[in-house]
PDB file of C-alpha atoms in Angstrom:
ATOM      1  CA  MET A 768      34.487  -1.034 -23.457  1.00 73.00           C
ATOM      2  CA  ARG A 769      31.099   0.605 -23.652  1.00 86.00           C
ATOM      3  CA  PRO A 770      29.482   1.920 -20.461  1.00 90.00           C
ATOM      4  CA  PHE A 771      27.028  -0.237 -18.529  1.00 91.00           C
ATOM      5  CA  ARG A 772      23.460  -0.065 -19.762  1.00 92.00           C
ATOM      6  CA  PHE A 773      20.591  -2.063 -18.301  1.00 92.00           C
ATOM      7  CA  ARG A 774      18.233  -2.993 -21.127  1.00 93.00           C
ATOM      8  CA  LEU A 775      15.214  -3.154 -18.829  1.00 94.00           C
ATOM      9  CA  ASP A 776      15.631   0.323 -17.301  1.00 94.00           C
ATOM     10  CA  LYS A 777      12.358   1.565 -18.773  1.00 96.00           C
ATOM     11  CA  ILE A 778      10.524  -1.414 -17.308  1.00 96.00           C
ATOM     12  CA  LEU A 779      12.248  -0.803 -13.968  1.00 95.00           C
ATOM     13  CA  ASP A 780      11.087   2.821 -14.073  1.00 96.00           C
ATOM     14  CA  TYR A 781       7.560   1.684 -14.908  1.00 97.00           C
ATOM     15  CA  ARG A 782       7.619  -0.796 -12.028  1.00 97.00           C
ATOM     16  CA  GLY A 783       8.723   2.062  -9.786  1.00 96.00           C
ATOM     17  CA  TYR A 784       5.739   4.069 -11.003  1.00 98.00           C
ATOM     18  CA  LEU A 785       3.421   1.123 -10.306  1.00 97.00           C
ATOM     19  CA  LEU A 786       4.924   0.776  -6.828  1.00 97.00           C
ATOM     20  CA  LYS A 787       4.276   4.450  -6.048  1.00 98.00           C
ATOM     21  CA  ARG A 788       0.757   4.124  -7.441  1.00 98.00           C
ATOM     22  CA  ALA A 789       0.147   1.077  -5.215  1.00 97.00           C
ATOM     23  CA  GLN A 790       1.445   3.021  -2.192  1.00 98.00           C
ATOM     24  CA  ILE A 791      -0.951   5.871  -2.961  1.00 98.00           C
ATOM     25  CA  ASP A 792      -3.842   3.438  -3.417  1.00 97.00           C
ATOM     26  CA  LEU A 793      -3.023   1.764  -0.100  1.00 98.00           C
ATOM     27  CA  TYR A 794      -2.871   5.136   1.652  1.00 98.00           C
ATOM     28  CA  ASN A 795      -6.254   6.078   0.163  1.00 98.00           C
ATOM     29  CA  ALA A 796      -7.734   2.737   1.240  1.00 97.00           C
ATOM     30  CA  GLN A 797      -6.389   3.257   4.772  1.00 98.00           C
ATOM     31  CA  SER A 798      -7.896   6.740   4.878  1.00 98.00           C
ATOM     32  CA  GLU A 799     -11.245   5.415   3.690  1.00 97.00           C
ATOM     33  CA  TYR A 800     -11.135   2.618   6.277  1.00 97.00           C
ATOM     34  CA  LYS A 801     -10.418   5.111   9.080  1.00 98.00           C
ATOM     35  CA  ARG A 802     -13.235   7.327   7.832  1.00 97.00           C
ATOM     36  CA  ARG A 803     -15.614   4.364   7.951  1.00 97.00           C
ATOM     37  CA  GLN A 804     -14.436   3.483  11.468  1.00 97.00           C
ATOM     38  CA  ASN A 805     -15.106   7.049  12.600  1.00 97.00           C
ATOM     39  CA  GLU A 806     -18.527   6.962  10.946  1.00 96.00           C
ATOM     40  CA  LEU A 807     -19.350   3.749  12.800  1.00 96.00           C
ATOM     41  CA  LYS A 808     -18.191   5.204  16.123  1.00 97.00           C
ATOM     42  CA  SER A 809     -20.236   8.332  15.511  1.00 97.00           C
ATOM     43  CA  LEU A 810     -23.377   6.329  14.753  1.00 96.00           C
ATOM     44  CA  ALA A 811     -22.859   4.150  17.829  1.00 96.00           C
ATOM     45  CA  GLN A 812     -22.381   7.233  20.007  1.00 97.00           C
ATOM     46  CA  THR A 813     -25.504   8.842  18.543  1.00 95.00           C
ATOM     47  CA  ARG A 814     -27.512   5.701  19.231  1.00 95.00           C
ATOM     48  CA  VAL A 815     -26.323   5.586  22.849  1.00 95.00           C
ATOM     49  CA  GLU A 816     -27.214   9.256  23.345  1.00 94.00           C
ATOM     50  CA  VAL A 817     -30.676   8.891  21.781  1.00 92.00           C
ATOM     51  CA  ALA A 818     -31.407   5.742  23.810  1.00 92.00           C
ATOM     52  CA  ARG A 819     -30.337   7.529  27.000  1.00 93.00           C
ATOM     53  CA  GLU A 820     -32.501  10.528  26.099  1.00 91.00           C
ATOM     54  CA  CYS A 821     -35.480   8.228  25.443  1.00 89.00           C
ATOM     55  CA  MET A 822     -34.980   6.495  28.802  1.00 89.00           C
ATOM     56  CA  ASP A 823     -34.730   9.834  30.607  1.00 88.00           C
ATOM     57  CA  GLU A 824     -37.944  11.042  29.036  1.00 86.00           C
ATOM     58  CA  GLY A 825     -39.570   7.659  29.735  1.00 82.00           C
ATOM     59  CA  ILE A 826     -38.794   8.063  33.422  1.00 82.00           C
ATOM     60  CA  LYS A 827     -40.276  11.568  33.434  1.00 84.00           C
ATOM     61  CA  GLY A 828     -43.270  10.413  31.451  1.00 84.00           C
ATOM     62  CA  ILE A 829     -43.525  10.406  27.671  1.00 82.00           C
ATOM     63  CA  ASP A 830     -46.533  10.271  25.384  1.00 86.00           C
ATOM     64  CA  VAL A 831     -46.994   7.376  22.963  1.00 86.00           C
ATOM     65  CA  ALA A 832     -46.461   9.408  19.775  1.00 89.00           C
ATOM     66  CA  ARG A 833     -43.114  10.745  20.962  1.00 88.00           C
ATOM     67  CA  TYR A 834     -42.085   7.261  22.123  1.00 88.00           C
ATOM     68  CA  LYS A 835     -42.895   5.846  18.663  1.00 91.00           C
ATOM     69  CA  ILE A 836     -40.772   8.581  17.087  1.00 92.00           C
ATOM     70  CA  TYR A 837     -37.868   7.617  19.346  1.00 90.00           C
ATOM     71  CA  GLN A 838     -38.332   3.937  18.489  1.00 93.00           C
ATOM     72  CA  ALA A 839     -38.451   4.667  14.744  1.00 95.00           C
ATOM     73  CA  PHE A 840     -35.316   6.793  15.021  1.00 94.00           C
ATOM     74  CA  LEU A 841     -33.526   4.113  17.052  1.00 94.00           C
ATOM     75  CA  GLN A 842     -34.549   1.504  14.462  1.00 96.00           C
ATOM     76  CA  LYS A 843     -33.129   3.735  11.710  1.00 96.00           C
ATOM     77  CA  LEU A 844     -29.896   4.117  13.683  1.00 95.00           C
ATOM     78  CA  ASP A 845     -29.713   0.327  14.132  1.00 96.00           C
ATOM     79  CA  ASP A 846     -30.131  -0.137  10.372  1.00 97.00           C
ATOM     80  CA  ASP A 847     -27.474   2.486   9.693  1.00 96.00           C
ATOM     81  CA  LEU A 848     -25.146   0.773  12.173  1.00 96.00           C
ATOM     82  CA  GLY A 849     -25.646  -2.551  10.391  1.00 97.00           C
ATOM     83  CA  LYS A 850     -24.866  -0.958   7.033  1.00 97.00           C
ATOM     84  CA  ALA A 851     -21.848   0.786   8.526  1.00 96.00           C
ATOM     85  CA  HIS A 852     -20.544  -2.557   9.840  1.00 97.00           C
ATOM     86  CA  ILE A 853     -20.930  -4.040   6.355  1.00 97.00           C
ATOM     87  CA  ARG A 854     -19.119  -1.072   4.771  1.00 96.00           C
ATOM     88  CA  LEU A 855     -16.358  -1.407   7.363  1.00 97.00           C
ATOM     89  CA  LYS A 856     -15.894  -5.097   6.520  1.00 97.00           C
ATOM     90  CA  GLU A 857     -15.789  -4.232   2.811  1.00 97.00           C
ATOM     91  CA  GLY A 858     -13.246  -1.532   3.563  1.00 96.00           C
ATOM     92  CA  LYS A 859     -11.099  -4.022   5.453  1.00 97.00           C
ATOM     93  CA  LYS A 860     -11.204  -6.423   2.499  1.00 98.00           C
ATOM     94  CA  HIS A 861     -10.340  -3.585   0.123  1.00 97.00           C
ATOM     95  CA  LEU A 862      -7.459  -2.596   2.388  1.00 97.00           C
ATOM     96  CA  ALA A 863      -6.123  -6.164   2.336  1.00 97.00           C
ATOM     97  CA  VAL A 864      -6.348  -6.243  -1.471  1.00 97.00           C
ATOM     98  CA  LYS A 865      -4.433  -2.968  -1.771  1.00 97.00           C
ATOM     99  CA  ALA A 866      -1.776  -4.196   0.669  1.00 97.00           C
ATOM    100  CA  ALA A 867      -1.354  -7.371  -1.400  1.00 98.00           C
ATOM    101  CA  GLN A 868      -1.064  -5.296  -4.576  1.00 97.00           C
ATOM    102  CA  LEU A 869       1.606  -3.149  -2.948  1.00 97.00           C
ATOM    103  CA  LYS A 870       3.538  -6.224  -1.851  1.00 98.00           C
ATOM    104  CA  LYS A 871       3.323  -7.709  -5.352  1.00 97.00           C
ATOM    105  CA  ALA A 872       4.461  -4.468  -7.003  1.00 97.00           C
ATOM    106  CA  SER A 873       7.319  -4.187  -4.526  1.00 97.00           C
ATOM    107  CA  MET A 874       8.444  -7.745  -5.218  1.00 98.00           C
ATOM    108  CA  LYS A 875       8.362  -7.208  -8.991  1.00 96.00           C
ATOM    109  CA  ARG A 876      10.418  -4.047  -8.725  1.00 97.00           C
ATOM    110  CA  LYS A 877      12.867  -5.655  -6.309  1.00 98.00           C
ATOM    111  CA  ALA A 878      13.344  -8.580  -8.705  1.00 97.00           C
ATOM    112  CA  LEU A 879      14.309  -6.202 -11.514  1.00 97.00           C
ATOM    113  CA  GLU A 880      16.621  -4.248  -9.214  1.00 97.00           C
ATOM    114  CA  THR A 881      18.337  -7.487  -8.212  1.00 97.00           C
ATOM    115  CA  LEU A 882      18.734  -8.441 -11.869  1.00 97.00           C
ATOM    116  CA  LYS A 883      20.201  -5.029 -12.619  1.00 97.00           C
ATOM    117  CA  ASP A 884      22.662  -5.355  -9.719  1.00 97.00           C
ATOM    118  CA  ARG A 885      23.751  -8.809 -10.873  1.00 97.00           C
ATOM    119  CA  GLN A 886      24.260  -7.633 -14.436  1.00 96.00           C
ATOM    120  CA  TYR A 887      26.242  -4.640 -13.211  1.00 96.00           C
ATOM    121  CA  LYS A 888      28.493  -6.877 -11.099  1.00 97.00           C
ATOM    122  CA  LYS A 889      28.998  -9.139 -14.113  1.00 96.00           C
ATOM    123  CA  TYR A 890      29.845  -6.074 -16.213  1.00 96.00           C
ATOM    124  CA  GLN A 891      32.337  -4.893 -13.568  1.00 96.00           C
ATOM    125  CA  LYS A 892      33.987  -8.306 -13.481  1.00 96.00           C
ATOM    126  CA  THR A 893      34.235  -8.420 -17.278  1.00 94.00           C
ATOM    127  CA  LEU A 894      35.695  -4.918 -17.282  1.00 94.00           C
ATOM    128  CA  GLU A 895      38.269  -5.897 -14.650  1.00 95.00           C
ATOM    129  CA  ASN A 896      39.208  -8.997 -16.657  1.00 94.00           C
ATOM    130  CA  GLU A 897      39.694  -6.921 -19.812  1.00 93.00           C
ATOM    131  CA  GLU A 898      41.798  -4.388 -17.931  1.00 93.00           C
ATOM    132  CA  GLN A 899      43.900  -7.194 -16.463  1.00 94.00           C
ATOM    133  CA  LYS A 900      44.289  -8.712 -19.922  1.00 94.00           C
ATOM    134  CA  ALA A 901      45.440  -5.349 -21.325  1.00 90.00           C
ATOM    135  CA  LEU A 902      47.933  -4.923 -18.468  1.00 91.00           C
ATOM    136  CA  ASP A 903      49.255  -8.436 -19.029  1.00 89.00           C
ATOM    137  CA  GLU A 904      49.777  -7.673 -22.720  1.00 89.00           C
ATOM    138  CA  ILE A 905      51.642  -4.469 -21.842  1.00 89.00           C
ATOM    139  CA  VAL A 906      53.907  -6.434 -19.494  1.00 87.00           C
ATOM    140  CA  LEU A 907      54.557  -9.079 -22.184  1.00 86.00           C
ATOM    141  CA  ILE A 908      55.364  -6.436 -24.791  1.00 86.00           C
ATOM    142  CA  GLY A 909      57.739  -4.787 -22.324  1.00 80.00           C
ATOM    143  CA  ARG A 910      59.515  -8.103 -21.657  1.00 79.00           C
ATOM    144  CA  GLU A 911      59.810  -8.838 -25.376  1.00 80.00           C
ATOM    145  CA  ARG A 912      61.528  -5.468 -25.932  1.00 77.00           C
ATOM    146  CA  LYS A 913      64.034  -6.231 -23.200  1.00 73.00           C
ATOM    147  CA  ILE A 914      64.992  -9.487 -24.839  1.00 64.00           C
TER     148      ILE A 914
END
């Protein structure tokens, strides 16, 4: 009997490639999400420091021009924080999409692997049946010679 050959091996290999690609994409999305989180934390920390500095100078006495500069800078930081929150939400959505793609690719590959395993078991059973049939014929031929 010919050796076992799974006809969809090339597709299984391709699905494996897609799975690895999805894992890489998910890792990149996670890295980008963490980068955005760090950016948000950095902006929040900067805003706290600038606000504290403005309050300290306000207690000591600050002129109006310098106070307006602080307020403009704080407003810019608030805008940047808002944009950073939006980017973080987008990053979270992107991360969820990539995780879903990874799960889908994994399921597709697993389905083909299961099919391959089933076909191999069927092949093994057929091979065993043929071997048993050949052994039975040898036994029958041996009995016929004795008679």
